[in-house]
Amino acid sequence: METAPLKITELVLRDAHQSLLATRMRTEDMLPIAEKLDQVGFFSLEMWGGATFDTCIRFLNEDPWERARALKKKMPSTPFQMLLRGQNAVGYRHYADDIVERFVKQSVEVGINIFRIFDALNDFRNIETAVKTVKKCGETVEGCISYTVSPVHNIELYLEMAKRLESMGSDIICIKDMAGLLTPDVTKTLISEIKKTSKLPIHLHTHATTGLVGMNMQCAIEAGVDMVDTAISSLSMGTSHYATECIVAALKGTPRDTGLDLNLLEEINDYFTEVKKNYAEFESDFKGVDINILKSQIPGGMISNMENQLREQNALDKLDEVLKEVPRVRKDMGYPPLVTPTSQIVGSQATLNVLTGERYKVITKETRQCLLGNYGKLPAPIDEELMNKVSEDGKVTDCRPADLLEPEWDTVCKELGDKYTSEEDRLTYALFPKVALKFFETRGKPQPKPVATAPAPSGTSAPAPAVSTAPGGSAVYSVRVNGKDFTVEVSTGGAIGTSPAPAPTSAPAPSVAPAPSAGSGSPLIAPLPGSIFSMKCKEGDAVNEGDTVLVMESMKMESEVNAHRSGTIQTVLVKEGDSVQTGDELVIIG
């Protein structure tokens, strides 16, 4: 009997806890089981990239480079795999080529062997630099097709993508079904057709959200898929992935037998069953099947986080509206696949549309940038009415977006000076400047550990109300989209524009209550809650109506606050780092 063992990539150290536990698993909970994981014989272990880098420095006070290094010492035999967002690296914007190249090289240094590289728009110009650099380093490129469903996405298009990935130098083709949208027939057809035109191995990544994952796996195996992604059973299913033990047991004694030891996997599962209890506060109530995801197309990690944050704010009644708004926004924006960062862009815009009560009343800067082509080419035409709101002439970027970026490394080194000189620290800063500086200050210092508390049931009271009112008829909401925390507010005062920005690594400081204004000047009030990211004026400066006076940080985005009148800055009532609420006075313009 001819055998062709199915190869398994284990996701428990990355996408499994990103999908179920908001990416909060700490390195100290990974190391004790690392040697057991190394004994299994996985094709690879995904343990880095995606949201883990950001979460390490933002929430866990951990150095992500040290995590990779520590795990490699414990697991020298298993290839390490990471998720790389092409020109976005592990961040949320396009970085210059010199940053991407250095990031890849340093990732190889800490032990990454397989780079799963994707672009959210399937614009492969955005993965060229990453692919070339991985190849130069002698490691493995797994180029991705970001699978989605729309009127413009079909089998023929995906076959063309597979050919393009092969011609670019991919060693493996990954079908990345981040929202669990594949159906059995499409799974079999897509893999079979790619097999006819390419000799490269095919790796399937999919989620269990819609309940079709078992049938999809079976159809993939029948079609000859070479590798599949799974998660140890205690961190599987729901918004996560198919259980590793299930696939191993199902193939036992068949030509596709994985050869993995179920007894060893049971030990590993027992360990993570206990570890999972440490993160109960982050766990989603979504543990079953939601076939409606085939309509909303929301990725696994996005659902649990939105639900959790809405519940905490007693605003779960808004969840269904947001889920329905997501596909509408996606259509308006030209059907981008929902994967970071476009999932964040579409998700946050949909949330704003629902919570403000008016579609596109507030348009985030990142939505604007995406529509203007600065993330790459969108798959389909953009809604004309929406485009008119973001561009007067309708012109969009048609070159590779990174071609418009100047090299960044020298600037990074200059800004950090002699204080932080290691390659890793400089790269961390290049990717997340504000968060990195805060992390550098707290690195190595004891931090609170997660408390094993169960999530509050739906409908219970939460620390803060779903909606709070502020002067000027504003309303405040808090949500979490795709693992990202957002505070959203609509206010009658102050013009704002929004784009992703770093958030503090710890809880925000108490809100500053500026002194009431005096004299004949007119106060500029905060249009939304957040912190003061940077000041663009000083006392005595002359300003015109519409000039940017300061930049706030809210929803993990930078929001410009513009002068509401022309005049002179009489008094500055806040400083960088201060936390403010809607209606707080920021400056006095006379």
XYZ file of C-alpha atoms in Angstrom, residues 14-571:
558
model
C -0.046 31.124 17.981
C -3.335 31.153 16.117
C -5.244 28.905 18.520
C -4.869 31.252 21.466
C -5.111 34.272 19.177
C -8.543 33.007 18.121
C -9.803 31.895 21.534
C -7.869 33.836 24.177
C -7.132 37.207 22.561
C -3.477 36.180 22.002
C -2.768 36.430 25.725
C -0.842 33.190 26.339
C 2.439 33.928 28.086
C 5.800 32.377 27.308
C 5.974 30.946 30.816
C 2.936 28.818 29.954
C 4.558 27.576 26.748
C 7.997 26.544 27.964
C 7.008 23.702 30.353
C 5.372 21.729 27.519
C 7.849 22.686 24.793
C 9.951 19.530 24.993
C 6.849 17.357 24.653
C 5.756 19.355 21.617
C 9.194 18.858 20.114
C 8.853 15.083 20.449
C 5.631 14.828 18.433
C 7.103 15.155 14.957
C 4.993 17.990 13.605
C 5.779 19.310 10.144
C 6.076 22.678 11.849
C 4.963 24.576 14.922
C 3.440 27.990 14.355
C 4.573 29.991 17.373
C 5.284 33.560 16.227
C 4.024 36.394 14.090
C 0.454 37.498 13.599
C -0.705 39.388 16.668
C 1.757 37.725 19.062
C 4.504 40.308 18.559
C 2.220 43.247 19.288
C 0.547 41.517 22.243
C 3.863 40.604 23.856
C 4.994 44.202 24.167
C 1.577 45.831 24.508
C -0.065 43.613 27.117
C 2.306 40.942 28.434
C 5.500 42.940 29.050
C 7.420 40.245 27.191
C 10.113 40.539 24.575
C 8.845 38.632 21.507
C 12.388 38.036 20.294
C 13.224 36.383 23.597
C 10.108 34.221 23.326
C 11.290 32.807 20.013
C 14.797 32.293 21.324
C 13.627 30.564 24.522
C 11.259 28.249 22.661
C 13.948 27.292 20.143
C 16.226 26.146 22.948
C 13.485 23.809 24.142
C 12.429 22.672 20.668
C 15.488 22.329 18.440
C 14.028 19.542 16.287
C 10.749 21.060 15.099
C 10.721 23.706 12.359
C 9.383 27.014 13.636
C 6.799 28.816 11.534
C 5.595 32.401 11.682
C 2.856 34.450 10.033
C 4.255 37.469 8.189
C 1.980 40.147 6.735
C 4.220 40.941 3.791
C 5.070 44.632 3.698
C 3.205 45.062 7.009
C 5.624 42.636 8.726
C 3.832 42.069 12.063
C 2.411 45.587 12.217
C -0.574 47.383 10.773
C 0.911 49.659 8.135
C 3.297 49.365 5.221
C 6.929 49.636 6.277
C 9.838 50.571 4.043
C 11.791 47.765 2.408
C 14.789 48.211 4.701
C 12.631 47.506 7.763
C 11.020 44.421 6.216
C 14.387 43.040 5.129
C 15.968 43.517 8.546
C 12.930 42.059 10.287
C 13.058 38.882 8.208
C 16.797 38.460 8.744
C 16.483 38.889 12.503
C 13.553 36.466 12.597
C 15.798 33.873 11.003
C 18.421 34.619 13.651
C 16.007 33.766 16.482
C 14.967 30.493 14.890
C 12.162 30.986 12.363
C 12.375 28.435 9.547
C 9.109 28.713 7.623
C 7.632 32.099 6.730
C 3.938 32.024 5.894
C 3.646 35.275 3.949
C 0.403 36.895 2.865
C -1.056 40.172 1.729
C -4.514 41.124 2.903
C -5.588 42.189 -0.598
C -3.784 39.366 -2.428
C -1.718 42.117 -4.050
C 1.472 40.124 -4.395
C 3.536 43.252 -5.019
C 3.249 43.652 -1.247
C 5.023 40.363 -0.505
C 7.875 40.656 -3.007
C 10.437 42.062 -0.575
C 9.619 39.560 2.163
C 9.764 36.597 -0.224
C 13.099 37.651 -1.716
C 14.635 38.200 1.716
C 13.516 34.821 3.075
C 14.959 33.121 -0.004
C 18.263 34.967 0.443
C 18.371 33.712 4.028
C 17.929 30.135 2.834
C 14.653 29.520 4.649
C 11.241 28.336 3.439
C 8.633 30.593 1.833
C 4.997 29.593 2.193
C 3.136 32.014 -0.034
C -0.534 32.538 0.772
C -3.770 32.851 -1.099
C -6.045 34.791 1.262
C -9.294 32.964 0.570
C -12.552 34.849 0.514
C -15.917 34.776 -1.215
C -17.285 37.597 -3.358
C -18.647 38.247 -6.845
C -15.082 38.805 -8.075
C -13.345 35.887 -6.347
C -13.504 32.510 -8.094
C -11.492 29.341 -8.710
C -9.891 30.746 -11.867
C -8.605 33.777 -9.964
C -7.155 31.592 -7.215
C -5.430 29.364 -9.769
C -3.781 32.440 -11.257
C -2.661 33.440 -7.756
C -1.127 30.011 -7.203
C 0.848 30.310 -10.439
C 2.044 33.756 -9.434
C 3.177 32.537 -6.002
C 5.139 29.721 -7.602
C 6.817 32.062 -10.078
C 7.779 34.403 -7.219
C 9.699 31.642 -5.469
C 7.256 30.117 -2.996
C 8.281 26.695 -1.720
C 4.769 25.897 -0.468
C 1.354 27.279 -1.422
C -0.933 28.004 1.498
C -4.687 28.336 1.142
C -5.359 30.703 4.023
C -9.047 30.472 4.941
C -8.944 32.804 7.924
C -12.724 33.027 8.365
C -13.647 29.395 7.756
C -15.483 30.198 4.525
C -14.459 27.125 2.548
C -17.099 24.539 1.718
C -16.328 20.868 1.021
C -16.835 21.032 -2.736
C -14.795 24.211 -3.135
C -12.040 22.770 -0.940
C -11.723 19.660 -3.083
C -11.962 21.553 -6.367
C -9.471 24.252 -5.432
C -6.809 21.857 -4.176
C -7.314 19.433 -7.082
C -7.021 22.195 -9.664
C -3.897 23.694 -8.103
C -2.374 20.201 -8.021
C -2.908 19.936 -11.775
C -0.898 23.059 -12.502
C 1.716 23.126 -9.736
C 4.140 20.659 -8.225
C 4.456 22.658 -5.021
C 3.099 21.219 -1.753
C -0.253 22.653 -0.664
C -0.897 23.643 2.950
C -4.460 24.244 4.180
C -5.223 26.742 6.939
C -8.861 27.019 7.973
C -11.044 27.726 11.001
C -13.887 25.811 12.627
C -16.250 28.761 12.944
C -18.888 27.646 10.437
C -18.880 23.973 11.461
C -17.690 22.756 8.057
C -14.081 22.204 9.068
C -14.251 18.414 9.461
C -15.798 17.895 6.036
C -13.394 20.400 4.516
C -10.433 18.557 6.006
C -11.681 15.251 4.611
C -12.174 16.733 1.151
C -8.729 18.340 1.287
C -7.153 15.003 2.192
C -8.987 13.260 -0.647
C -7.763 15.965 -3.038
C -4.161 15.350 -1.994
C -3.400 18.240 0.344
C 0.110 17.890 1.754
C -0.173 19.731 5.080
C -2.998 20.946 7.292
C -3.151 23.241 10.306
C -4.693 21.933 13.525
C -4.799 22.869 17.207
C -4.546 20.626 20.249
C -8.117 19.797 21.273
C -8.336 21.926 24.435
C -7.714 25.007 22.267
C -9.576 23.860 19.166
C -12.967 24.408 17.511
C -15.217 27.423 17.958
C -13.341 30.275 16.302
C -10.149 28.208 16.426
C -9.223 25.167 14.316
C -9.857 21.453 13.890
C -8.490 19.324 16.713
C -5.084 17.735 16.148
C -6.060 14.486 17.873
C -9.150 14.118 15.669
C -7.207 14.243 12.429
C -4.544 11.893 13.792
C -7.150 9.366 14.955
C -9.190 9.608 11.754
C -6.210 8.766 9.553
C -4.811 5.971 11.709
C -4.106 2.910 9.571
C -4.833 4.689 6.279
C -2.386 5.680 3.526
C -2.461 9.228 4.935
C -1.641 8.129 8.516
C 0.183 11.028 10.185
C 2.310 8.724 12.321
C 1.825 10.986 15.346
C 1.455 9.492 18.834
C -2.012 10.009 20.306
C -0.779 9.235 23.813
C 1.791 12.012 23.595
C -0.831 14.368 22.203
C -3.081 13.476 25.131
C -0.379 14.566 27.577
C -0.009 17.842 25.725
C -3.757 18.370 25.711
C -3.995 17.722 29.452
C -1.383 20.401 30.007
C -3.172 23.027 27.923
C -6.503 22.149 29.525
C -5.062 23.461 32.784
C -3.232 26.403 31.207
C -6.424 27.554 29.519
C -7.959 28.210 32.938
C -5.440 31.022 33.476
C -7.011 32.961 30.620
C -10.714 32.493 31.308
C -11.289 36.254 31.363
C -10.294 36.436 27.704
C -12.249 33.419 26.561
C -15.121 33.862 24.151
C -18.612 32.561 24.805
C -18.670 31.607 21.140
C -17.848 27.901 21.314
C -20.270 26.423 18.831
C -21.133 26.891 15.182
C -22.312 30.006 13.392
C -23.213 29.382 9.789
C -24.034 33.085 9.445
C -20.286 33.694 9.309
C -20.565 32.533 5.705
C -22.356 35.869 5.211
C -20.418 38.183 7.525
C -17.047 36.513 6.732
C -15.561 37.603 10.047
C -12.323 35.778 10.987
C -12.122 33.737 14.165
C -10.029 36.109 16.230
C -12.314 39.003 15.368
C -15.508 37.459 16.739
C -14.351 36.497 20.223
C -12.783 39.879 20.854
C -15.723 41.934 19.607
C -18.123 39.829 21.633
C -16.013 40.012 24.782
C -15.593 43.771 24.708
C -19.220 44.452 23.831
C -20.289 42.242 26.729
C -18.005 44.058 29.141
C -19.600 47.333 28.095
C -23.117 45.885 28.289
C -23.539 46.494 24.567
C -23.954 42.979 23.236
C -27.199 44.109 21.643
C -25.049 45.906 19.048
C -23.136 42.775 18.007
C -25.674 41.517 15.471
C -25.876 44.943 13.866
C -22.096 45.118 13.542
C -21.949 41.601 12.086
C -24.532 42.602 9.479
C -22.729 45.851 8.695
C -19.357 44.187 8.066
C -20.301 42.634 4.682
C -21.954 45.897 3.604
C -18.791 47.869 4.329
C -16.713 45.198 2.636
C -18.823 45.466 -0.513
C -18.543 49.261 -0.499
C -14.757 48.979 -0.191
C -14.311 46.625 -3.141
C -14.504 43.236 -1.416
C -11.152 43.061 0.406
C -10.527 39.717 2.129
C -11.010 40.059 5.880
C -7.564 39.435 7.271
C -5.268 41.788 9.197
C -5.052 44.679 8.529
C -8.112 44.907 6.255
C -10.232 43.022 8.789
C -9.353 45.710 11.319
C -10.092 48.482 8.836
C -13.427 47.054 7.701
C -14.387 45.941 11.205
C -13.680 49.284 12.841
C -15.488 51.155 10.069
C -18.510 48.869 10.411
C -18.480 49.406 14.171
C -18.369 53.174 13.719
C -21.225 53.037 11.223
C -23.424 51.186 13.709
C -22.506 53.077 16.848
C -22.767 56.510 15.261
C -26.127 55.664 13.761
C -25.046 56.961 10.358
C -22.995 55.143 7.745
C -19.626 56.823 7.102
C -20.392 59.785 9.340
C -16.862 59.163 10.600
C -14.381 57.629 8.148
C -11.137 56.400 9.635
C -7.874 57.454 8.087
C -7.034 53.836 7.420
C -10.301 53.377 5.538
C -9.310 56.406 3.469
C -5.811 55.053 2.864
C -7.182 51.677 1.829
C -9.660 53.226 -0.592
C -6.942 55.440 -2.072
C -4.794 52.430 -2.942
C -2.162 52.896 -0.277
C -2.579 49.314 0.906
C -2.580 47.908 -2.604
C -5.104 47.248 -5.329
C -8.619 46.432 -4.130
C -10.262 43.438 -5.831
C -13.346 45.271 -7.132
C -14.603 48.802 -7.851
C -15.337 50.992 -4.829
C -18.780 52.382 -4.077
C -18.954 55.715 -5.904
C -20.667 57.604 -3.089
C -18.100 56.415 -0.563
C -15.220 57.240 -2.894
C -16.529 60.773 -3.310
C -16.273 61.223 0.451
C -12.575 60.357 0.534
C -11.276 61.742 -2.755
C -12.256 64.810 -4.731
C -10.587 63.691 -7.951
C -10.964 59.922 -7.556
C -7.243 59.328 -8.072
C -5.707 56.285 -6.394
C -2.186 54.952 -5.961
C -1.417 52.469 -8.731
C 2.213 51.617 -7.945
C 3.483 49.265 -5.248
C 2.650 51.291 -2.113
C 6.078 50.698 -0.563
C 7.691 52.371 -3.575
C 6.399 55.635 -2.150
C 8.178 55.105 1.175
C 11.630 56.432 1.989
C 14.049 54.119 3.862
C 13.281 54.216 7.579
C 16.194 52.505 9.341
C 18.491 55.524 9.656
C 15.657 57.553 11.148
C 14.940 54.789 13.668
C 18.581 54.684 14.747
C 18.728 58.468 15.035
C 15.560 58.643 17.133
C 16.735 55.952 19.540
C 20.289 57.262 19.767
C 22.601 55.377 22.105
C 19.872 54.315 24.518
C 18.632 51.274 22.588
C 21.191 49.969 20.135
C 20.377 46.291 19.604
C 18.968 45.227 16.245
C 15.951 43.697 17.954
C 15.064 46.754 20.018
C 15.412 48.992 17.001
C 13.131 46.730 14.975
C 10.567 46.615 17.767
C 10.610 50.406 17.865
C 10.380 50.650 14.071
C 7.206 48.568 14.112
C 5.506 50.002 17.218
C 7.281 53.219 18.301
C 5.144 54.405 21.212
C 4.378 50.939 22.541
C 8.024 49.935 22.261
C 9.270 52.874 24.336
C 6.813 52.070 27.111
C 7.787 48.407 26.926
C 11.499 49.204 27.142
C 10.823 51.087 30.377
C 8.942 48.195 32.020
C 10.851 45.257 30.526
C 12.044 42.833 33.155
C 9.933 44.348 35.900
C 7.262 42.203 37.609
C 3.817 42.551 36.060
C 0.386 41.286 37.149
C -0.427 37.817 35.854
C -3.791 36.879 34.351
C -6.410 35.957 36.891
C -8.336 32.747 36.328
C -11.790 34.261 36.436
C -14.683 33.168 34.297
C -16.117 35.680 31.859
C -19.236 37.450 33.008
C -22.475 36.055 31.619
C -24.296 38.069 29.019
C -26.475 40.772 30.468
C -24.591 41.207 33.738
C -23.412 44.599 34.805
C -20.023 45.686 33.552
C -17.437 48.103 34.934
C -18.552 50.780 32.486
C -21.803 51.409 30.661
C -22.189 50.577 27.006
C -22.948 54.179 26.287
C -21.965 57.209 28.303
C -23.037 60.675 27.429
C -20.870 63.741 27.428
C -21.322 67.424 26.747
C -22.363 68.211 23.220
C -24.514 65.123 22.775
C -21.616 62.707 22.360
C -21.809 58.972 23.010
C -18.958 56.692 24.057
C -18.630 53.012 23.164
C -15.888 50.440 23.698
C -15.392 47.451 21.419
C -12.630 45.082 20.492
C -12.152 44.201 16.826
C -9.807 41.435 15.675
C -7.875 41.528 18.926
C -7.663 45.309 18.908
C -9.233 47.470 21.623
C -11.235 50.461 20.439
C -13.007 53.314 22.175
C -15.452 54.946 19.810
C -17.201 58.237 20.342
C -19.206 60.581 18.230
C -19.244 64.189 19.330
C -20.638 67.395 17.964
C -17.393 69.225 18.729
C -13.982 68.952 17.099
C -13.112 67.548 13.699
C -11.388 64.216 13.794
C -9.604 61.855 11.451
C -8.574 58.361 12.456
C -5.737 55.925 11.750
C -4.154 53.037 13.687
C -1.674 54.102 16.320
C 0.088 52.370 19.202
C -1.755 52.006 22.485
C -0.223 52.021 25.967
C 1.068 48.782 27.428
C -0.781 49.331 30.654
C -4.126 50.669 31.736
C -4.640 54.335 30.839
C -3.941 56.928 33.453
C -6.868 58.601 35.173
C -8.539 61.174 33.005
C -7.188 64.662 33.271
C -9.843 67.218 34.154
C -8.539 70.483 32.715
C -9.396 73.663 34.529
C -12.368 75.557 33.161
C -11.510 78.147 30.566
C -11.314 81.756 31.517
C -11.496 85.062 29.721
C -12.838 85.701 26.265
C -11.151 82.743 24.574
C -13.096 79.836 23.151
C -12.234 76.323 24.366
C -11.464 73.521 21.929
C -12.986 70.419 23.464
C -11.999 66.771 23.082
C -14.245 65.168 20.461
C -13.602 61.653 21.803
C -11.997 59.956 24.805
C -8.356 58.946 24.658
C -4.883 60.217 25.418
C -2.867 63.110 24.041
C -0.531 61.569 21.481
C 1.300 64.710 20.392
C 0.933 68.476 20.616
C 1.092 70.488 17.408
C 0.881 73.927 18.984
C 2.123 76.012 21.897
C 0.826 79.073 23.681
C 1.089 82.156 21.492
C 0.827 80.286 18.184
C -1.522 81.683 15.559
C -3.891 79.114 14.072
C -6.478 79.085 11.326
C -9.751 77.245 11.510
C -9.106 73.631 10.519
C -5.427 73.599 11.525
C -4.335 70.532 13.478
C -3.813 71.593 17.087
C -3.002 68.204 18.603
C -3.262 64.497 17.923
C -5.180 62.186 20.217
C -4.827 58.438 20.532
C -8.085 56.529 20.693
C -9.341 53.255 19.236
C -5.622 52.518 18.794
C -5.740 55.192 16.170
C -4.353 58.660 15.843
C -7.087 61.267 15.713
C -6.290 64.799 14.612
C -8.109 67.490 16.575
C -8.452 70.646 14.534
C -9.007 74.264 15.500
C -12.684 75.187 15.523
C -11.892 78.853 14.866
C -9.036 81.103 13.827
C -7.081 82.961 16.464
C -4.203 82.613 18.907
C -3.532 79.766 21.321
C -4.060 81.506 24.665
C -3.774 78.506 26.978
